[in-house]
């Protein structure tokens, strides 16, 4: 089971990277969300935060129509820090996102 989990994570990462390489970030949104849900389900917090940071970059580059998605991703990072009981990191990230 562990090998299948690692393989699935590898496939998600490769898929996201392919969308990025082909400059098709607009179509990658669903894949990002699926990968994020999988990381969160497995409590792979570092992977989830890394993916959310990548999502923020993509949403920001797509223009003002995606700005709400970028802010949702910022909020998700804060929530992940809170889920880990890391209140200092949550506050620090929140303050940096506001500036």
CSV table of N, CA, C and O in Angstrom, one decimal:
chain,number,residue,atom,x,y,z
A,1,UNK,N,0.8,-1.2,0.0
A,1,UNK,CA,0.0,0.0,0.0
A,1,UNK,C,0.9,1.3,0.0
A,1,UNK,O,0.5,2.2,-0.7
A,2,UNK,N,2.0,1.2,0.7
A,2,UNK,CA,2.8,2.4,0.8
A,2,UNK,C,3.4,2.7,-0.5
A,2,UNK,O,3.6,3.9,-0.9
A,3,UNK,N,3.8,1.7,-1.3
A,3,UNK,CA,4.4,1.9,-2.6
A,3,UNK,C,3.3,2.5,-3.6
A,3,UNK,O,3.7,3.4,-4.4
A,4,UNK,N,2.1,2.1,-3.5
A,4,UNK,CA,1.0,2.7,-4.3
A,4,UNK,C,0.8,4.1,-3.9
A,4,UNK,O,0.6,5.0,-4.8
A,5,UNK,N,0.8,4.5,-2.7
A,5,UNK,CA,0.7,5.8,-2.2
A,5,UNK,C,1.8,6.7,-2.8
A,5,UNK,O,1.5,7.8,-3.3
A,6,UNK,N,3.0,6.3,-2.6
A,6,UNK,CA,4.1,7.0,-3.1
A,6,UNK,C,4.1,7.2,-4.7
A,6,UNK,O,4.4,8.3,-5.2
A,7,UNK,N,3.6,6.1,-5.3
A,7,UNK,CA,3.5,6.2,-6.8
A,7,UNK,C,2.4,7.2,-7.2
A,7,UNK,O,2.6,8.0,-8.1
A,8,UNK,N,1.3,7.2,-6.5
A,8,UNK,CA,0.2,8.2,-6.8
A,8,UNK,C,0.7,9.6,-6.5
A,8,UNK,O,0.4,10.5,-7.4
A,9,UNK,N,1.4,9.8,-5.5
A,9,UNK,CA,2.0,11.2,-5.2
A,9,UNK,C,2.9,11.6,-6.3
A,9,UNK,O,2.9,12.7,-6.8
A,10,UNK,N,3.8,10.6,-6.8
A,10,UNK,CA,4.7,10.9,-7.9
A,10,UNK,C,3.9,11.3,-9.1
A,10,UNK,O,4.3,12.2,-9.8
A,11,UNK,N,2.9,10.5,-9.4
A,11,UNK,CA,2.1,10.8,-10.6
A,11,UNK,C,1.4,12.2,-10.5
A,11,UNK,O,1.3,12.9,-11.5
A,12,UNK,N,0.9,12.5,-9.4
A,12,UNK,CA,0.3,13.9,-9.2
A,12,UNK,C,1.3,14.9,-9.4
A,12,UNK,O,1.0,15.9,-10.2
A,13,UNK,N,2.5,14.8,-8.8
A,13,UNK,CA,3.5,15.8,-9.0
A,13,UNK,C,3.9,15.9,-10.5
A,13,UNK,O,4.1,17.0,-11.0
A,14,UNK,N,4.1,14.8,-11.2
A,14,UNK,CA,4.5,14.8,-12.6
A,14,UNK,C,3.4,15.5,-13.4
A,14,UNK,O,3.7,16.2,-14.4
A,15,UNK,N,2.1,15.2,-13.1
A,15,UNK,CA,1.0,15.8,-13.9
A,15,UNK,C,1.0,17.3,-13.7
A,15,UNK,O,0.9,18.0,-14.7
A,16,UNK,N,1.2,17.8,-12.5
A,16,UNK,CA,1.2,19.2,-12.2
A,16,UNK,C,2.4,19.8,-13.0
A,16,UNK,O,2.3,20.9,-13.6
A,17,UNK,N,3.6,19.1,-12.9
A,17,UNK,CA,4.8,19.7,-13.6
A,17,UNK,C,4.5,19.7,-15.1
A,17,UNK,O,5.0,20.6,-15.8
A,18,UNK,N,3.8,18.7,-15.7
A,18,UNK,CA,3.6,18.7,-17.1
A,18,UNK,C,2.7,19.9,-17.5
A,18,UNK,O,3.0,20.6,-18.5
A,19,UNK,N,1.7,20.2,-16.7
A,19,UNK,CA,0.8,21.4,-17.0
A,19,UNK,C,1.7,22.7,-17.0
A,19,UNK,O,1.5,23.5,-17.8
A,20,UNK,N,2.6,22.7,-16.0
A,20,UNK,CA,3.4,23.9,-15.9
A,20,UNK,C,4.4,24.0,-17.0
A,20,UNK,O,4.5,25.1,-17.6
A,21,UNK,N,5.0,22.9,-17.4
A,21,UNK,CA,5.9,22.9,-18.5
A,21,UNK,C,5.2,23.3,-19.9
A,21,UNK,O,5.8,24.0,-20.7
A,22,UNK,N,4.0,22.9,-20.0
A,22,UNK,CA,3.3,23.2,-21.3
A,22,UNK,C,2.6,24.5,-21.2
A,22,UNK,O,1.9,24.9,-22.1
A,23,UNK,N,2.8,25.3,-20.1
A,23,UNK,CA,2.2,26.6,-19.9
A,23,UNK,C,0.7,26.6,-20.0
A,23,UNK,O,0.1,27.4,-20.7
A,24,UNK,N,0.1,25.5,-19.4
A,24,UNK,CA,-1.3,25.4,-19.4
A,24,UNK,C,-1.9,25.4,-18.0
A,24,UNK,O,-2.7,24.6,-17.6
A,25,UNK,N,-1.4,26.4,-17.3
A,25,UNK,CA,-1.8,26.5,-15.9
A,25,UNK,C,-3.3,26.6,-15.7
A,25,UNK,O,-3.9,26.2,-14.7
A,26,UNK,N,-4.0,27.3,-16.6
A,26,UNK,CA,-5.4,27.5,-16.5
A,26,UNK,C,-6.1,26.2,-16.5
A,26,UNK,O,-7.1,26.0,-15.8
A,27,UNK,N,-5.6,25.2,-17.2
A,27,UNK,CA,-6.3,23.8,-17.2
A,27,UNK,C,-5.8,23.0,-16.0
A,27,UNK,O,-6.4,21.9,-15.8
A,28,UNK,N,-4.8,23.4,-15.3
A,28,UNK,CA,-4.2,22.6,-14.3
A,28,UNK,C,-5.0,22.7,-12.9
A,28,UNK,O,-4.7,22.0,-12.0
A,29,UNK,N,-5.9,23.7,-12.9
A,29,UNK,CA,-6.6,24.0,-11.6
A,29,UNK,C,-7.2,22.7,-11.0
A,29,UNK,O,-7.0,22.5,-9.8
A,30,UNK,N,-7.9,21.9,-11.7
A,30,UNK,CA,-8.5,20.7,-11.2
A,30,UNK,C,-7.5,19.7,-10.7
A,30,UNK,O,-7.7,19.1,-9.7
A,31,UNK,N,-6.4,19.6,-11.4
A,31,UNK,CA,-5.4,18.6,-11.0
A,31,UNK,C,-4.7,19.1,-9.7
A,31,UNK,O,-4.4,18.3,-8.9
A,32,UNK,N,-4.5,20.4,-9.6
A,32,UNK,CA,-3.9,21.0,-8.4
A,32,UNK,C,-4.8,20.6,-7.2
A,32,UNK,O,-4.3,20.2,-6.2
A,33,UNK,N,-6.1,20.8,-7.4
A,33,UNK,CA,-7.0,20.6,-6.3
A,33,UNK,C,-7.1,19.1,-5.9
A,33,UNK,O,-7.2,18.8,-4.7
A,34,UNK,N,-7.1,18.2,-6.9
A,34,UNK,CA,-7.1,16.8,-6.6
A,34,UNK,C,-5.8,16.4,-5.9
A,34,UNK,O,-5.9,15.6,-4.9
A,35,UNK,N,-4.7,16.9,-6.4
A,35,UNK,CA,-3.4,16.6,-5.7
A,35,UNK,C,-3.4,17.1,-4.3
A,35,UNK,O,-3.0,16.4,-3.3
A,36,UNK,N,-3.9,18.3,-4.1
A,36,UNK,CA,-4.0,18.9,-2.8
A,36,UNK,C,-4.8,18.1,-1.8
A,36,UNK,O,-4.5,17.8,-0.7
A,37,UNK,N,-6.0,17.7,-2.3
A,37,UNK,CA,-6.9,16.9,-1.5
A,37,UNK,C,-6.2,15.6,-1.1
A,37,UNK,O,-6.4,15.1,0.1
A,38,UNK,N,-5.4,15.0,-2.0
A,38,UNK,CA,-4.7,13.7,-1.7
A,38,UNK,C,-3.6,14.0,-0.6
A,38,UNK,O,-3.5,13.2,0.3
A,39,UNK,N,-2.9,15.1,-0.8
A,39,UNK,CA,-1.8,15.4,0.2
A,39,UNK,C,-2.4,15.6,1.6
A,39,UNK,O,-1.9,15.1,2.6
A,40,UNK,N,-3.5,16.3,1.6
A,40,UNK,CA,-4.2,16.6,2.9
A,40,UNK,C,-4.7,15.3,3.5
A,40,UNK,O,-4.6,15.1,4.7
A,41,UNK,N,-5.3,14.5,2.7
A,41,UNK,CA,-5.9,13.2,3.2
A,41,UNK,C,-4.8,12.4,3.9
A,41,UNK,O,-5.0,11.7,4.9
A,42,UNK,N,-3.6,12.4,3.3
A,42,UNK,CA,-2.5,11.6,3.8
A,42,UNK,C,-1.7,12.4,4.9
A,42,UNK,O,-0.7,11.9,5.4
A,43,UNK,N,-2.1,13.6,5.2
A,43,UNK,CA,-1.5,14.5,6.2
A,43,UNK,C,0.0,14.8,5.8
A,43,UNK,O,0.9,14.9,6.6
A,44,UNK,N,0.2,15.0,4.5
A,44,UNK,CA,1.5,15.4,3.9
A,44,UNK,C,1.5,16.9,3.9
A,44,UNK,O,1.3,17.5,2.8
A,45,UNK,N,1.6,17.5,5.0
A,45,UNK,CA,1.5,18.9,5.2
A,45,UNK,C,2.5,19.7,4.4
A,45,UNK,O,2.1,20.7,3.7
A,46,UNK,N,3.7,19.3,4.4
A,46,UNK,CA,4.8,20.0,3.6
A,46,UNK,C,4.5,20.0,2.1
A,46,UNK,O,4.6,21.0,1.4
A,47,UNK,N,4.1,18.8,1.6
A,47,UNK,CA,3.7,18.7,0.2
A,47,UNK,C,2.5,19.6,-0.1
A,47,UNK,O,2.5,20.2,-1.2
A,48,UNK,N,1.5,19.6,0.8
A,48,UNK,CA,0.3,20.4,0.6
A,48,UNK,C,0.7,21.9,0.5
A,48,UNK,O,0.2,22.7,-0.4
A,49,UNK,N,1.6,22.4,1.4
A,49,UNK,CA,2.0,23.8,1.4
A,49,UNK,C,2.7,24.1,0.2
A,49,UNK,O,2.5,25.2,-0.4
A,50,UNK,N,3.7,23.2,-0.2
A,50,UNK,CA,4.4,23.5,-1.4
A,50,UNK,C,3.5,23.6,-2.6
A,50,UNK,O,3.7,24.5,-3.5
A,51,UNK,N,2.5,22.7,-2.7
A,51,UNK,CA,1.6,22.8,-3.8
A,51,UNK,C,0.7,24.1,-3.8
A,51,UNK,O,0.5,24.7,-4.8
A,52,UNK,N,0.3,24.4,-2.6
A,52,UNK,CA,-0.5,25.7,-2.5
A,52,UNK,C,0.3,26.9,-2.9
A,52,UNK,O,-0.2,27.8,-3.5
A,53,UNK,N,1.6,26.9,-2.5
A,53,UNK,CA,2.4,28.0,-2.9
A,53,UNK,C,2.6,28.1,-4.5
A,53,UNK,O,2.5,29.2,-5.1
A,54,UNK,N,2.7,26.9,-5.1
A,54,UNK,CA,2.7,26.8,-6.5
A,54,UNK,C,1.4,27.3,-7.1
A,54,UNK,O,1.3,28.0,-8.1
A,55,UNK,N,0.3,26.9,-6.5
A,55,UNK,CA,-1.0,27.3,-6.9
A,55,UNK,C,-1.2,28.9,-6.9
A,55,UNK,O,-1.8,29.5,-7.8
A,56,UNK,N,-0.7,29.5,-5.8
A,56,UNK,CA,-0.7,30.9,-5.6
A,56,UNK,C,0.0,31.6,-6.8
A,56,UNK,O,-0.5,32.6,-7.4
A,57,UNK,N,1.1,31.1,-7.1
A,57,UNK,CA,1.9,31.7,-8.3
A,57,UNK,C,1.1,31.6,-9.5
A,57,UNK,O,1.0,32.5,-10.3
A,58,UNK,N,0.5,30.4,-9.8
A,58,UNK,CA,-0.2,30.2,-11.0
A,58,UNK,C,-1.5,31.1,-11.1
A,58,UNK,O,-1.7,31.8,-12.0
A,59,UNK,N,-2.2,31.1,-10.0
A,59,UNK,CA,-3.4,32.0,-9.9
A,59,UNK,C,-3.1,33.4,-10.1
A,59,UNK,O,-3.8,34.2,-10.8
A,60,UNK,N,-2.0,33.9,-9.5
A,60,UNK,CA,-1.6,35.3,-9.6
A,60,UNK,C,-1.2,35.6,-11.0
A,60,UNK,O,-1.4,36.7,-11.5
A,61,UNK,N,-0.6,34.7,-11.7
A,61,UNK,CA,-0.2,34.9,-13.1
A,61,UNK,C,-1.3,34.9,-14.1
A,61,UNK,O,-1.2,35.5,-15.2
A,62,UNK,N,-2.4,34.3,-13.7
A,62,UNK,CA,-3.6,34.2,-14.6
A,62,UNK,C,-4.4,35.5,-14.6
A,62,UNK,O,-5.4,35.6,-15.4
A,63,UNK,N,-4.2,36.4,-13.7
A,63,UNK,CA,-4.9,37.7,-13.8
A,63,UNK,C,-5.9,37.8,-12.7
A,63,UNK,O,-6.1,37.0,-11.8
A,64,UNK,N,-6.6,38.9,-12.7
A,64,UNK,CA,-7.5,39.3,-11.7
A,64,UNK,C,-8.7,38.4,-11.5
A,64,UNK,O,-9.3,38.3,-10.4
A,65,UNK,N,-9.1,37.7,-12.5
A,65,UNK,CA,-10.3,36.8,-12.4
A,65,UNK,C,-10.0,35.6,-11.5
A,65,UNK,O,-10.9,34.9,-11.0
A,66,UNK,N,-8.7,35.3,-11.2
A,66,UNK,CA,-8.3,34.2,-10.3
A,66,UNK,C,-7.8,34.6,-9.0
A,66,UNK,O,-7.3,33.8,-8.2
A,67,UNK,N,-7.9,35.9,-8.7
A,67,UNK,CA,-7.3,36.5,-7.4
A,67,UNK,C,-8.0,35.8,-6.2
A,67,UNK,O,-7.3,35.6,-5.2
A,68,UNK,N,-9.3,35.6,-6.3
A,68,UNK,CA,-10.0,35.0,-5.2
A,68,UNK,C,-9.4,33.5,-4.9
A,68,UNK,O,-9.3,33.1,-3.7
A,69,UNK,N,-9.1,32.8,-6.0
A,69,UNK,CA,-8.5,31.5,-5.8
A,69,UNK,C,-7.1,31.6,-5.1
A,69,UNK,O,-6.8,30.7,-4.3
A,70,UNK,N,-6.4,32.6,-5.4
A,70,UNK,CA,-5.1,32.8,-4.8
A,70,UNK,C,-5.2,33.1,-3.3
A,70,UNK,O,-4.5,32.5,-2.5
A,71,UNK,N,-6.2,33.9,-3.0
A,71,UNK,CA,-6.4,34.2,-1.5
A,71,UNK,C,-7.0,33.0,-0.8
A,71,UNK,O,-6.6,32.8,0.4
A,72,UNK,N,-7.8,32.2,-1.4
A,72,UNK,CA,-8.2,30.9,-0.8
A,72,UNK,C,-7.0,30.0,-0.5
A,72,UNK,O,-7.0,29.3,0.5
A,73,UNK,N,-6.0,30.0,-1.4
A,73,UNK,CA,-4.8,29.2,-1.2
A,73,UNK,C,-4.0,29.7,-0.1
A,73,UNK,O,-3.5,29.0,0.7
A,74,UNK,N,-3.9,31.1,0.0
A,74,UNK,CA,-3.2,31.7,1.2
A,74,UNK,C,-3.9,31.2,2.5
A,74,UNK,O,-3.2,30.8,3.5
A,75,UNK,N,-5.2,31.3,2.5
A,75,UNK,CA,-6.0,30.9,3.7
A,75,UNK,C,-5.8,29.4,4.0
A,75,UNK,O,-5.7,29.0,5.2
A,76,UNK,N,-5.7,28.6,3.0
A,76,UNK,CA,-5.5,27.2,3.2
A,76,UNK,C,-4.2,26.9,3.9
A,76,UNK,O,-4.1,26.0,4.7
A,77,UNK,N,-3.1,27.7,3.5
A,77,UNK,CA,-1.8,27.5,4.1
A,77,UNK,C,-1.9,27.8,5.6
A,77,UNK,O,-1.4,27.1,6.5
A,78,UNK,N,-2.6,28.9,6.0
A,78,UNK,CA,-2.8,29.3,7.4
A,78,UNK,C,-3.5,28.2,8.1
A,78,UNK,O,-3.1,27.8,9.2
A,79,UNK,N,-4.6,27.6,7.5
A,79,UNK,CA,-5.3,26.5,8.1
A,79,UNK,C,-4.5,25.3,8.4
A,79,UNK,O,-4.6,24.6,9.4
A,80,UNK,N,-3.6,25.0,7.4
A,80,UNK,CA,-2.7,23.8,7.6
A,80,UNK,C,-1.8,24.0,8.7
A,80,UNK,O,-1.6,23.1,9.5
A,81,UNK,N,-1.2,25.2,8.9
A,81,UNK,CA,-0.4,25.5,10.0
A,81,UNK,C,-1.2,25.4,11.3
A,81,UNK,O,-0.6,24.8,12.3
A,82,UNK,N,-2.4,25.8,11.3
A,82,UNK,CA,-3.2,25.7,12.5
A,82,UNK,C,-3.5,24.2,12.8
A,82,UNK,O,-3.6,23.8,14.0
A,83,UNK,N,-3.8,23.4,11.8
A,83,UNK,CA,-4.0,22.0,12.0
A,83,UNK,C,-2.8,21.3,12.6
A,83,UNK,O,-3.0,20.3,13.3
A,84,UNK,N,-1.6,21.8,12.4
A,84,UNK,CA,-0.4,21.3,12.9
A,84,UNK,C,-0.1,21.9,14.3
A,84,UNK,O,0.9,21.6,14.9
A,85,UNK,N,-1.0,22.7,14.8
A,85,UNK,CA,-0.9,23.4,16.1
A,85,UNK,C,0.4,24.3,16.1
A,85,UNK,O,1.0,24.6,17.1
A,86,UNK,N,0.7,24.8,14.9
A,86,UNK,CA,1.8,25.8,14.8
A,86,UNK,C,1.3,27.2,14.6
A,86,UNK,O,1.2,27.7,13.5
A,87,UNK,N,0.8,27.7,15.7
A,87,UNK,CA,0.2,29.0,15.7
A,87,UNK,C,1.1,30.2,15.3
A,87,UNK,O,0.7,31.1,14.6
A,88,UNK,N,2.4,30.0,15.6
A,88,UNK,CA,3.4,31.1,15.3
A,88,UNK,C,3.5,31.1,13.7
A,88,UNK,O,3.5,32.2,13.1
A,89,UNK,N,3.7,29.9,13.1
A,89,UNK,CA,3.8,29.9,11.7
A,89,UNK,C,2.6,30.4,11.0
A,89,UNK,O,2.7,31.0,9.9
A,90,UNK,N,1.4,30.0,11.5
A,90,UNK,CA,0.2,30.5,10.9
A,90,UNK,C,0.1,32.0,11.0
A,90,UNK,O,-0.3,32.6,10.0
A,91,UNK,N,0.4,32.6,12.1
A,91,UNK,CA,0.4,34.1,12.2
A,91,UNK,C,1.4,34.7,11.3
A,91,UNK,O,1.1,35.7,10.6
A,92,UNK,N,2.6,34.1,11.3
A,92,UNK,CA,3.7,34.7,10.5
A,92,UNK,C,3.3,34.6,9.0
A,92,UNK,O,3.5,35.6,8.3
A,93,UNK,N,2.7,33.5,8.6
A,93,UNK,CA,2.3,33.4,7.2
A,93,UNK,C,1.2,34.4,6.9
A,93,UNK,O,1.2,35.1,5.8
A,94,UNK,N,0.2,34.5,7.8
A,94,UNK,CA,-0.9,35.4,7.6
A,94,UNK,C,-0.4,36.8,7.4
A,94,UNK,O,-0.9,37.5,6.5
A,95,UNK,N,0.5,37.2,8.3
A,95,UNK,CA,1.0,38.6,8.2
A,95,UNK,C,1.8,38.8,6.9
A,95,UNK,O,1.7,39.9,6.3
A,96,UNK,N,2.5,37.9,6.5
A,96,UNK,CA,3.3,38.0,5.3
A,96,UNK,C,2.4,38.1,4.0
A,96,UNK,O,2.7,38.8,3.1
A,97,UNK,N,1.3,37.3,4.1
A,97,UNK,CA,0.4,37.3,3.0
A,97,UNK,C,-0.4,38.7,2.8
A,97,UNK,O,-0.7,39.1,1.7
A,98,UNK,N,-0.6,39.3,4.0
A,98,UNK,CA,-1.2,40.6,3.9
A,98,UNK,C,-0.4,41.7,3.4
A,98,UNK,O,-0.9,42.7,2.8
A,99,UNK,N,0.9,41.6,3.5
A,99,UNK,CA,1.8,42.6,3.1
A,99,UNK,C,2.2,42.5,1.6
A,99,UNK,O,2.0,41.7,0.9
